[in-house]
Tab-separated table of C-alpha atoms and ligand atoms in Angstrom:
chain	number	residue	atom	x	y	z
A	1	UNK	CA	28.781	6.070	5.017
A	2	UNK	CA	26.903	9.042	6.017
A	3	UNK	CA	30.482	10.372	7.774
A	4	UNK	CA	32.465	8.851	4.961
A	5	UNK	CA	30.585	11.788	2.487
A	6	UNK	CA	31.514	14.118	4.845
A	7	UNK	CA	34.468	16.029	3.792
A	8	UNK	CA	36.745	16.211	7.061
A	9	UNK	CA	40.458	17.337	5.539
A	10	UNK	CA	42.339	20.652	5.768
A	11	UNK	CA	39.036	22.498	6.582
A	12	UNK	CA	39.016	25.801	4.965
A	13	UNK	CA	36.281	28.527	5.635
A	14	UNK	CA	35.263	31.757	3.263
A	15	UNK	CA	32.352	33.963	2.344
A	16	UNK	CA	29.233	32.159	1.518
A	17	UNK	CA	30.232	29.622	5.115
A	18	UNK	CA	27.512	31.028	6.988
A	19	UNK	CA	24.568	30.667	4.315
A	20	UNK	CA	25.406	27.872	3.452
A	21	UNK	CA	25.833	26.644	7.080
A	22	UNK	CA	22.831	27.603	7.694
A	23	UNK	CA	21.276	25.969	4.580
A	24	UNK	CA	22.624	22.698	6.246
A	25	UNK	CA	21.423	23.788	9.758
A	26	UNK	CA	25.118	23.124	10.861
A	27	UNK	CA	27.274	25.393	12.835
A	28	UNK	CA	29.464	27.721	10.394
A	29	UNK	CA	32.782	26.099	11.293
A	30	UNK	CA	31.824	22.838	10.091
A	31	UNK	CA	31.491	24.053	6.664
A	32	UNK	CA	34.127	23.733	3.867
A	33	UNK	CA	34.011	25.941	0.988
A	34	UNK	CA	35.935	23.629	-1.596
A	35	UNK	CA	33.907	21.060	-0.795
A	36	UNK	CA	30.156	20.508	-2.201
A	37	UNK	CA	27.751	22.872	-0.806
A	38	UNK	CA	25.465	19.633	0.041
A	39	UNK	CA	28.444	17.691	1.633
A	40	UNK	CA	26.844	17.889	5.041
A	41	UNK	CA	23.454	15.698	3.682
A	42	UNK	CA	23.811	12.382	5.361
A	43	UNK	CA	22.641	8.816	3.669
A	44	UNK	CA	19.090	8.191	4.053
A	45	UNK	CA	18.571	4.959	5.480
A	46	UNK	CA	17.431	2.195	2.764
A	47	UNK	CA	13.922	1.767	2.201
A	48	UNK	CA	12.515	-0.994	4.478
A	49	UNK	CA	10.696	-2.911	1.807
A	50	UNK	CA	12.559	-1.859	-1.549
A	51	UNK	CA	15.753	-1.574	-0.088
A	52	UNK	CA	14.976	-5.667	0.239
A	53	UNK	CA	14.556	-6.076	-3.425
A	54	UNK	CA	18.023	-4.207	-3.896
A	55	UNK	CA	19.635	-6.538	-1.603
A	56	UNK	CA	18.023	-9.201	-3.471
A	57	UNK	CA	19.360	-8.597	-6.928
A	58	UNK	CA	22.553	-8.124	-5.262
A	59	UNK	CA	22.431	-11.494	-3.877
A	60	UNK	CA	24.859	-14.391	-5.873
A	61	UNK	CA	23.125	-17.344	-3.893
A	62	UNK	CA	21.392	-19.529	-6.634
A	63	UNK	CA	18.528	-20.636	-3.998
A	64	UNK	CA	17.479	-17.101	-3.177
A	65	UNK	CA	14.105	-15.803	-3.032
A	66	UNK	CA	12.433	-12.702	-2.676
A	67	UNK	CA	9.990	-12.246	-0.717
A	68	UNK	CA	10.074	-8.948	0.107
A	69	UNK	CA	8.419	-6.574	-1.965
A	70	UNK	CA	4.661	-7.386	-2.282
A	71	UNK	CA	4.703	-7.821	-6.477
A	72	UNK	CA	2.732	-10.940	-7.962
A	73	UNK	CA	4.765	-13.380	-9.497
A	74	UNK	CA	4.110	-16.468	-11.728
A	75	UNK	CA	5.282	-20.472	-10.456
A	76	UNK	CA	8.038	-19.904	-12.229
A	77	UNK	CA	9.136	-16.629	-10.391
A	78	UNK	CA	8.530	-14.261	-13.019
A	79	UNK	CA	6.505	-11.013	-13.252
A	80	UNK	CA	3.381	-11.263	-15.290
A	81	UNK	CA	1.643	-9.447	-17.490
A	82	UNK	CA	-2.170	-9.780	-17.308
A	83	UNK	CA	-3.631	-11.283	-20.857
A	84	UNK	CA	-6.752	-9.142	-20.558
A	85	UNK	CA	-3.575	-5.782	-20.074
A	86	UNK	CA	-2.247	-7.512	-23.429
A	87	UNK	CA	-5.592	-7.209	-24.657
A	88	UNK	CA	-6.966	-3.762	-24.169
A	89	UNK	CA	-3.062	-2.767	-25.372
A	90	UNK	CA	-3.899	-4.192	-28.562
A	91	UNK	CA	-7.025	-2.348	-28.592
A	92	UNK	CA	-5.972	0.743	-27.678
A	93	UNK	CA	-3.460	0.678	-30.546
A	94	UNK	CA	-5.814	-0.591	-33.111
A	95	UNK	CA	-8.344	2.232	-32.189
A	96	UNK	CA	-5.188	4.634	-32.554
A	97	UNK	CA	-4.673	7.139	-29.796
A	98	UNK	CA	-2.296	10.888	-28.924
A	99	UNK	CA	0.075	11.078	-26.202
A	100	UNK	CA	-1.779	14.547	-25.298
A	101	UNK	CA	-2.508	15.810	-21.672
A	102	UNK	CA	-5.106	14.676	-19.453
A	103	UNK	CA	-7.088	16.770	-18.076
A	104	UNK	CA	-5.652	17.726	-14.190
A	105	UNK	CA	-8.256	15.671	-12.577
A	106	UNK	CA	-7.141	12.883	-15.128
A	107	UNK	CA	-9.316	10.661	-17.800
A	108	UNK	CA	-12.826	10.865	-17.482
A	109	UNK	CA	-13.644	7.293	-18.601
A	110	UNK	CA	-10.918	6.194	-15.933
A	111	UNK	CA	-12.533	8.322	-12.991
A	112	UNK	CA	-16.078	6.813	-14.017
A	113	UNK	CA	-14.652	3.390	-14.085
A	114	UNK	CA	-12.679	3.790	-10.814
A	115	UNK	CA	-15.426	5.075	-8.533
A	116	UNK	CA	-17.890	2.630	-10.098
A	117	UNK	CA	-15.163	-0.217	-8.741
A	118	UNK	CA	-15.128	0.621	-5.440
A	119	UNK	CA	-18.915	1.801	-4.451
A	120	UNK	CA	-20.548	-0.145	-6.982
A	121	UNK	CA	-22.333	0.367	-10.104
A	122	UNK	CA	-25.931	1.409	-8.211
A	123	UNK	CA	-23.889	3.917	-5.550
A	124	UNK	CA	-26.444	6.691	-4.590
A	125	UNK	CA	-23.164	8.562	-3.686
A	126	UNK	CA	-21.723	8.146	-7.408
A	127	UNK	CA	-25.147	9.408	-8.976
A	128	UNK	CA	-25.690	12.066	-7.022
A	129	UNK	CA	-22.625	13.719	-7.558
A	130	UNK	CA	-21.119	13.317	-4.323
A	131	UNK	CA	-17.754	11.881	-5.093
A	132	UNK	CA	-14.741	14.139	-6.322
A	133	UNK	CA	-12.227	11.870	-7.865
A	134	UNK	CA	-9.479	12.065	-8.732
A	135	UNK	CA	-6.963	10.405	-10.872
A	136	UNK	CA	-3.544	9.573	-8.955
A	137	UNK	CA	-0.137	8.087	-9.198
A	138	UNK	CA	-1.097	4.968	-7.970
A	139	UNK	CA	-2.404	4.259	-4.594
A	140	UNK	CA	1.065	6.066	-3.098
A	141	UNK	CA	0.038	9.159	-4.910
A	142	UNK	CA	-3.598	9.097	-3.892
A	143	UNK	CA	-2.411	8.944	-0.303
A	144	UNK	CA	-0.171	11.637	-0.689
A	145	UNK	CA	-2.598	14.051	-2.123
A	146	UNK	CA	-4.806	13.073	0.277
A	147	UNK	CA	-2.764	14.251	3.182
A	148	UNK	CA	-1.385	17.701	1.044
A	149	UNK	CA	-5.507	18.348	1.561
A	150	UNK	CA	-5.301	17.350	4.766
A	151	UNK	CA	-2.570	19.730	5.938
A	152	UNK	CA	-4.020	22.261	3.872
A	153	UNK	CA	-7.830	22.331	4.779
A	154	UNK	CA	-7.952	20.106	7.936
A	155	UNK	CA	-4.600	21.266	9.776
A	156	UNK	CA	-4.145	20.481	13.167
A	157	UNK	CA	-5.941	16.908	12.719
A	158	UNK	CA	-4.305	14.063	13.859
A	159	UNK	CA	-4.461	10.808	11.144
A	160	UNK	CA	-4.513	7.781	13.288
A	161	UNK	CA	-2.905	5.091	11.540
A	162	UNK	CA	-2.840	0.895	12.580
A	163	UNK	CA	0.271	-0.553	14.514
A	164	UNK	CA	1.815	-2.046	12.233
A	165	UNK	CA	1.315	-0.874	8.755
A	166	UNK	CA	2.678	-0.163	5.129
A	167	UNK	CA	6.054	1.772	6.190
A	168	UNK	CA	5.174	3.835	3.787
A	169	UNK	CA	1.979	5.582	5.528
A	170	UNK	CA	4.828	7.556	8.562
A	171	UNK	CA	6.650	8.524	5.285
A	172	UNK	CA	3.447	10.284	3.532
A	173	UNK	CA	1.892	11.895	6.128
A	174	UNK	CA	4.777	13.264	7.849
A	175	UNK	CA	6.629	14.361	4.691
A	176	UNK	CA	3.001	16.135	4.403
A	177	UNK	CA	3.716	17.479	8.067
A	178	UNK	CA	0.444	16.098	8.827
A	179	UNK	CA	0.836	14.645	12.678
A	180	UNK	CA	0.496	11.032	13.010
A	181	UNK	CA	-0.311	8.566	15.920
A	182	UNK	CA	-1.148	4.505	15.805
A	183	UNK	CA	-4.105	2.881	17.161
A	184	UNK	CA	-3.911	-0.626	18.380
A	185	UNK	CA	-4.629	-3.808	15.748
A	186	UNK	CA	-2.653	-6.142	15.899
A	187	UNK	CA	-2.421	-9.066	18.871
A	188	UNK	CA	0.621	-11.390	19.140
A	189	UNK	CA	-0.081	-13.992	21.444
A	190	UNK	CA	-3.546	-14.558	18.889
A	191	UNK	CA	-1.831	-13.623	15.945
A	192	UNK	CA	-5.048	-11.759	14.822
A	193	UNK	CA	-6.851	-8.581	15.418
A	194	UNK	CA	-6.905	-6.521	18.570
A	195	UNK	CA	-9.874	-5.488	18.141
A	196	UNK	CA	-10.532	-3.864	21.683
A	197	UNK	CA	-7.426	-1.859	21.812
A	198	UNK	CA	-8.364	-0.569	18.580
A	199	UNK	CA	-11.610	0.794	19.512
A	200	UNK	CA	-10.347	1.706	22.806
A	201	UNK	CA	-7.707	3.921	21.039
A	202	UNK	CA	-10.442	5.059	18.326
A	203	UNK	CA	-12.554	6.237	21.264
A	204	UNK	CA	-9.864	7.697	23.405
A	205	UNK	CA	-8.581	9.987	20.218
A	206	UNK	CA	-9.942	13.266	19.956
A	207	UNK	CA	-13.573	13.623	18.005
A	208	UNK	CA	-13.284	14.471	14.381
A	209	UNK	CA	-9.759	12.388	13.944
A	210	UNK	CA	-9.045	11.083	10.929
A	211	UNK	CA	-8.902	6.763	10.710
A	212	UNK	CA	-6.576	5.339	7.989
A	213	UNK	CA	-8.313	1.880	7.251
A	214	UNK	CA	-7.165	-0.543	5.025
A	215	UNK	CA	-9.903	-2.021	3.039
A	216	UNK	CA	-9.331	-5.570	2.661
A	217	UNK	CA	-5.957	-7.739	3.362
A	218	UNK	CA	-4.494	-5.330	5.502
A	219	UNK	CA	-0.638	-5.047	5.028
A	220	UNK	CA	1.725	-6.405	6.669
A	221	UNK	CA	-0.612	-8.449	8.456
A	222	UNK	CA	-3.015	-9.968	6.560
A	223	UNK	CA	-5.601	-9.651	9.105
A	224	UNK	CA	-8.643	-7.728	8.802
A	225	UNK	CA	-12.171	-7.228	11.087
A	226	UNK	CA	-15.406	-9.320	10.563
A	227	UNK	CA	-18.217	-7.705	8.973
A	228	UNK	CA	-19.766	-6.983	12.681
A	229	UNK	CA	-16.563	-5.347	13.575
A	230	UNK	CA	-16.755	-3.593	10.692
A	231	UNK	CA	-20.168	-1.869	11.652
A	232	UNK	CA	-18.928	-1.346	14.642
A	233	UNK	CA	-15.857	0.574	13.485
A	234	UNK	CA	-18.703	2.786	11.119
A	235	UNK	CA	-20.443	3.119	14.395
A	236	UNK	CA	-17.789	4.252	15.787
A	237	UNK	CA	-16.308	6.670	13.571
A	238	UNK	CA	-20.049	8.140	13.270
A	239	UNK	CA	-20.199	8.748	16.746
A	240	UNK	CA	-16.767	10.077	17.559
A	241	UNK	CA	-17.512	12.479	13.919
A	242	UNK	CA	-13.837	10.456	12.279
A	243	UNK	CA	-13.208	10.654	9.256
A	244	UNK	CA	-12.133	7.662	8.027
A	245	UNK	CA	-9.293	7.237	5.137
A	246	UNK	CA	-9.542	3.804	3.299
A	247	UNK	CA	-6.707	2.574	1.677
A	248	UNK	CA	-7.858	0.085	-1.066
A	249	UNK	CA	-4.530	-1.270	-2.606
A	250	UNK	CA	-5.702	-4.783	-2.747
A	251	UNK	CA	-9.552	-4.608	-4.465
A	252	UNK	CA	-10.420	-8.133	-5.913
A	253	UNK	CA	-6.736	-9.971	-4.466
A	254	UNK	CA	-7.791	-10.654	-1.254
A	255	UNK	CA	-11.012	-12.797	-1.929
A	256	UNK	CA	-10.842	-13.215	-6.062
A	257	UNK	CA	-13.872	-10.794	-6.117
A	258	UNK	CA	-14.117	-7.009	-6.567
A	259	UNK	CA	-17.330	-7.066	-5.005
A	260	UNK	CA	-16.595	-8.891	-1.578
A	261	UNK	CA	-13.422	-7.024	-1.235
A	262	UNK	CA	-14.741	-3.315	-1.145
A	263	UNK	CA	-17.400	-4.493	1.388
A	264	UNK	CA	-15.855	-1.898	3.899
A	265	UNK	CA	-15.614	1.429	2.355
A	266	UNK	CA	-19.089	0.933	0.690
A	267	UNK	CA	-20.176	0.005	4.489
A	268	UNK	CA	-19.090	3.205	5.432
A	269	UNK	CA	-20.778	5.609	2.969
A	270	UNK	CA	-23.927	3.293	2.883
A	271	UNK	CA	-23.751	4.655	6.520
A	272	UNK	CA	-23.622	7.983	5.446
A	273	UNK	CA	-19.998	8.464	6.673
A	274	UNK	CA	-17.990	11.126	4.093
A	275	UNK	CA	-15.096	9.031	3.890
A	276	UNK	CA	-11.829	9.492	1.859
A	277	UNK	CA	-10.184	6.592	-0.506
A	278	UNK	CA	-7.258	5.931	-2.200
A	279	UNK	CA	-7.068	3.434	-4.634
A	280	UNK	CA	-4.398	1.235	-6.724
A	281	UNK	CA	-4.081	-0.351	-9.927
A	282	UNK	CA	-0.888	-1.960	-9.201
A	283	UNK	CA	-1.986	-5.434	-7.645
A	284	UNK	CA	-5.587	-6.829	-9.125
A	285	UNK	CA	-4.519	-5.151	-12.357
A	286	UNK	CA	-0.501	-5.814	-12.491
A	287	UNK	CA	0.079	-2.181	-13.569
A	288	UNK	CA	2.757	-1.738	-10.360
A	289	UNK	CA	5.395	0.884	-12.688
A	290	UNK	CA	1.846	2.558	-14.903
A	291	UNK	CA	0.863	3.992	-11.558
A	292	UNK	CA	-2.641	4.068	-11.890
A	293	UNK	CA	-4.907	5.357	-9.113
A	294	UNK	CA	-7.140	7.865	-7.442
A	295	UNK	CA	-8.033	9.873	-4.460
A	296	UNK	CA	-11.955	9.455	-3.712
A	297	UNK	CA	-13.808	11.721	-1.359
A	298	UNK	CA	-17.414	10.892	-0.694
A	299	UNK	CA	-19.260	13.950	0.747
A	300	UNK	CA	-22.685	14.421	1.639
A	301	UNK	CA	-22.845	17.477	-0.749
A	302	UNK	CA	-22.842	17.230	-4.212
A	303	UNK	CA	-21.428	21.316	-3.921
A	304	UNK	CA	-19.015	20.658	-1.624
A	305	UNK	CA	-17.745	17.401	-3.880
A	306	UNK	CA	-17.453	20.309	-6.468
A	307	UNK	CA	-15.260	22.067	-4.433
A	308	UNK	CA	-13.296	19.871	-3.319
A	309	UNK	CA	-12.395	18.318	-6.687
A	310	UNK	CA	-11.297	21.647	-7.468
A	311	UNK	CA	-8.821	22.095	-4.339
A	312	UNK	CA	-7.457	18.604	-5.174
A	313	UNK	CA	-6.607	19.652	-8.701
A	314	UNK	CA	-5.012	23.039	-7.558
A	315	UNK	CA	-2.510	20.685	-5.216
A	316	UNK	CA	-1.859	18.019	-8.153
A	317	UNK	CA	-1.423	21.453	-10.543
A	318	UNK	CA	1.718	21.834	-8.473
A	319	UNK	CA	3.062	18.273	-7.850
A	320	UNK	CA	2.371	16.089	-11.229
A	321	UNK	CA	0.265	18.550	-13.601
A	322	UNK	CA	-2.001	15.900	-14.768
A	323	UNK	CA	-1.607	12.252	-14.423
A	324	UNK	CA	-0.443	9.598	-16.792
A	325	UNK	CA	-2.372	8.401	-19.588
A	326	UNK	CA	-1.687	4.871	-20.623
A	327	UNK	CA	-2.280	2.985	-17.491
A	328	UNK	CA	-5.687	4.814	-17.371
A	329	UNK	CA	-6.596	3.703	-20.787
A	330	UNK	CA	-5.487	0.150	-20.106
A	331	UNK	CA	-7.804	0.149	-17.035
A	332	UNK	CA	-10.891	2.178	-18.438
A	333	UNK	CA	-10.949	0.022	-21.192
A	334	UNK	CA	-11.300	-3.302	-18.911
A	335	UNK	CA	-14.138	-1.852	-16.846
A	336	UNK	CA	-15.646	-0.563	-19.990
A	337	UNK	CA	-15.613	-3.722	-22.281
A	338	UNK	CA	-17.840	-6.609	-20.912
A	339	UNK	CA	-15.871	-9.446	-22.194
A	340	UNK	CA	-12.390	-7.775	-20.767
A	341	UNK	CA	-13.736	-7.116	-17.389
A	342	UNK	CA	-14.820	-10.956	-17.051
A	343	UNK	CA	-11.409	-11.917	-18.486
A	344	UNK	CA	-9.687	-9.401	-15.532
A	345	UNK	CA	-12.204	-10.991	-12.707
A	346	UNK	CA	-10.709	-15.178	-13.788
A	347	UNK	CA	-7.172	-13.817	-14.299
A	348	UNK	CA	-7.300	-11.995	-10.712
A	349	UNK	CA	-9.109	-14.896	-9.017
A	350	UNK	CA	-6.196	-17.089	-10.627
A	351	UNK	CA	-4.009	-14.783	-8.978
A	352	UNK	CA	-5.869	-15.074	-5.710
A	353	UNK	CA	-5.904	-18.701	-5.978
A	354	UNK	CA	-2.464	-19.431	-6.370
A	355	UNK	CA	-1.541	-17.387	-3.512
A	356	UNK	CA	-4.112	-19.388	-0.830
A	357	UNK	CA	-2.768	-23.245	-2.257
A	358	UNK	CA	0.670	-21.854	-1.456
A	359	UNK	CA	-0.301	-20.308	1.810
A	360	UNK	CA	-2.128	-23.998	2.454
A	361	UNK	CA	0.994	-26.258	1.208
A	362	UNK	CA	3.500	-23.748	3.018
A	363	UNK	CA	1.287	-24.057	6.630
A	364	UNK	CA	1.316	-28.003	5.920
A	365	UNK	CA	5.172	-28.100	5.034
A	366	UNK	CA	5.755	-26.232	8.486
A	367	UNK	CA	3.090	-28.335	10.700
A	368	UNK	CA	5.156	-31.517	9.453
A	369	UNK	CA	8.128	-30.020	9.968
A	370	UNK	CA	7.410	-28.230	13.241
A	371	UNK	CA	4.348	-29.942	14.737
A	372	UNK	CA	4.501	-28.463	17.779
A	373	UNK	CA	3.869	-25.169	16.854
A	374	UNK	CA	0.523	-23.496	15.687
A	375	UNK	CA	0.832	-22.334	12.095
A	376	UNK	CA	-2.786	-22.198	11.340
A	377	UNK	CA	-2.249	-17.868	10.836
A	378	UNK	CA	-0.687	-18.713	7.707
A	379	UNK	CA	-4.506	-19.552	6.098
A	380	UNK	CA	-6.019	-17.287	8.469
A	381	UNK	CA	-4.557	-13.990	6.831
A	382	UNK	CA	-5.402	-12.855	3.429
A	383	UNK	CA	-4.021	-11.288	0.654
A	384	UNK	CA	-0.718	-11.308	-0.656
A	385	UNK	CA	1.374	-11.752	2.479
A	386	UNK	CA	1.964	-13.183	5.825
A	387	UNK	CA	3.102	-11.935	8.841
A	388	UNK	CA	5.142	-14.449	10.524
A	389	UNK	CA	5.761	-13.528	14.409
A	390	UNK	CA	9.534	-13.947	12.862
A	391	UNK	CA	11.830	-11.464	15.098
A	392	UNK	CA	14.469	-9.421	13.381
A	393	UNK	CA	17.445	-11.760	14.556
A	394	UNK	CA	15.535	-14.571	12.897
A	395	UNK	CA	14.585	-12.800	10.182
A	396	UNK	CA	18.917	-12.014	9.593
A	397	UNK	CA	19.056	-15.680	9.549
A	398	UNK	CA	16.606	-15.951	7.107
A	399	UNK	CA	18.362	-13.700	4.803
A	400	UNK	CA	22.264	-14.363	5.815
A	401	UNK	CA	21.995	-18.061	5.956
A	402	UNK	CA	19.137	-19.172	3.645
A	403	UNK	CA	18.752	-16.019	1.128
A	404	UNK	CA	15.485	-15.955	1.818
A	405	UNK	CA	15.116	-11.884	1.435
A	406	UNK	CA	12.032	-10.617	3.517
A	407	UNK	CA	11.093	-7.312	5.677
A	408	UNK	CA	12.583	-7.134	9.246
A	409	UNK	CA	9.270	-6.625	10.380
A	410	UNK	CA	8.944	-10.827	9.820
A	411	UNK	CA	6.751	-10.134	6.870
A	412	UNK	CA	6.746	-12.293	3.969
A	413	UNK	CA	5.033	-11.803	0.397
A	414	UNK	CA	3.558	-15.017	-0.613
A	415	UNK	CA	2.902	-13.818	-4.279
A	416	UNK	CA	6.702	-14.314	-4.473
A	417	UNK	CA	6.365	-17.929	-3.476
A	418	UNK	CA	6.180	-20.704	-5.845
A	419	UNK	CA	5.070	-24.618	-4.608
A	420	UNK	CA	8.267	-25.719	-5.975
A	421	UNK	CA	9.673	-23.355	-2.886
A	422	UNK	CA	7.795	-24.347	-0.319
A	423	UNK	CA	9.947	-27.118	1.256
A	424	UNK	CA	12.821	-24.627	0.946
A	425	UNK	CA	11.198	-22.034	2.977
A	426	UNK	CA	9.823	-23.927	5.115
A	427	UNK	CA	12.687	-25.544	5.950
A	428	UNK	CA	14.605	-21.894	6.726
A	429	UNK	CA	11.526	-21.064	8.705
A	430	UNK	CA	12.329	-23.900	10.952
A	431	UNK	CA	16.035	-23.178	11.410
A	432	UNK	CA	14.998	-19.641	11.998
A	433	UNK	CA	12.840	-20.060	14.851
A	434	UNK	CA	14.680	-22.981	16.517
A	435	UNK	CA	18.280	-21.351	16.351
A	436	UNK	CA	17.506	-17.932	17.164
B	1	PLP	C1	-1.006	-0.868	2.139
B	1	PLP	C2	-0.562	-0.426	0.889
B	1	PLP	N1	-0.973	1.536	0.423
B	1	PLP	C3	-0.478	1.452	-1.132
B	1	PLP	C4	0.062	0.753	-1.837
B	1	PLP	C5	0.646	1.431	-2.776
B	1	PLP	O1	0.987	1.230	-3.867
B	1	PLP	P1	1.263	1.629	-5.455
B	1	PLP	O2	1.968	3.258	-4.924
B	1	PLP	O3	1.914	1.071	-6.159
B	1	PLP	O4	-0.608	1.975	-5.699
B	1	PLP	C6	0.768	-0.759	-1.397
B	1	PLP	C7	1.999	-0.920	-2.163
B	1	PLP	O5	2.399	-2.133	-1.359
B	1	PLP	C8	0.029	-0.907	0.410
B	1	PLP	O6	0.637	-2.133	0.173
């Protein structure tokens, strides 16, 4: 693909070629004056997650199944708009609202709601004004502005990310020029947490490093530390002066309970640690395309929080200027109205419950077809995903032979599976692991 895009016929050289060569970082002789100035730009590789959705759309197979992207589907495998979201939108329409710009830091009602959801309604840090809260473009934008802050104000600090992790973490920090390194996280032998490896790596990291942690429902493994292990990680961060950076993309989606899923960031804040937290409402409120989220920086000092917020605003102003209004209003309405809040919680529990149900069904279907293997990891893992341990060759067989689309790291999104498709998927998995 890349070479097909480059002009190779009748090379002619002329004024401007050296400048263009410098731009493209290529020798002047390689630049053609009558071709595009950007002819040397190579095709970027397809995104490992969203590229799967594109391949799924292109497939004509009637049995095709998209287990790539982490987006919730109904039993009929259709996208879901929550009832509570429709209610909030109706209320907003009836009350009337405008489409004016929001302040750079975002909608006030949303900012108050989001930090309260994260840290709890009686959080001392919130009461004491020690949290800088910036509304941002969902989880990705929150992480990115956090990365930009690190690049500008914590120069030279390395961010430690789990191996494996959500693929975009590498892009987000790498594109901001922030150095990142892996810490061990997953043990393929136990299909569980490599806690010893994680502690060793974070202990060996230079003091004052940044540690990216998934708040709950680790993506892609579905394996979280226990409460005791979280406490040990908090102690380690404190002893080493590490700053945790939580990625909270699944609050309420792991267990169906917002408070339980906020256990880890709340524990760290209660332990006196300064933390950064990126929040997303894509999954728990189903607002994927609305891009609703926030970056929270919890500090030990209210003046520092004010300065940090001013700098986050400075960064956001030059990226998106001010955040989108619609989704933030929905989230603020839902959290601010007791009845809607209850409805949201029950719908969230319903989504988490459907995923737990298909987990159980898939495990049972695999156990009956292939009893010589241990499939218990499927119900031990939590959240949207199951990390199956399938090799890239086995994944290729899943896709090419069975039209089951999934990422090549062996991750499947159970949010994209229905009870009626469990048998089909189990047959495909057994064929792939037995024969490839
Ligand atoms: C771990 C993790 N972080 C962040 C995100 C960001 O998603 P969004 O930008 O839609 O909030 C995702 C989405 O899949 C995720 O899995």
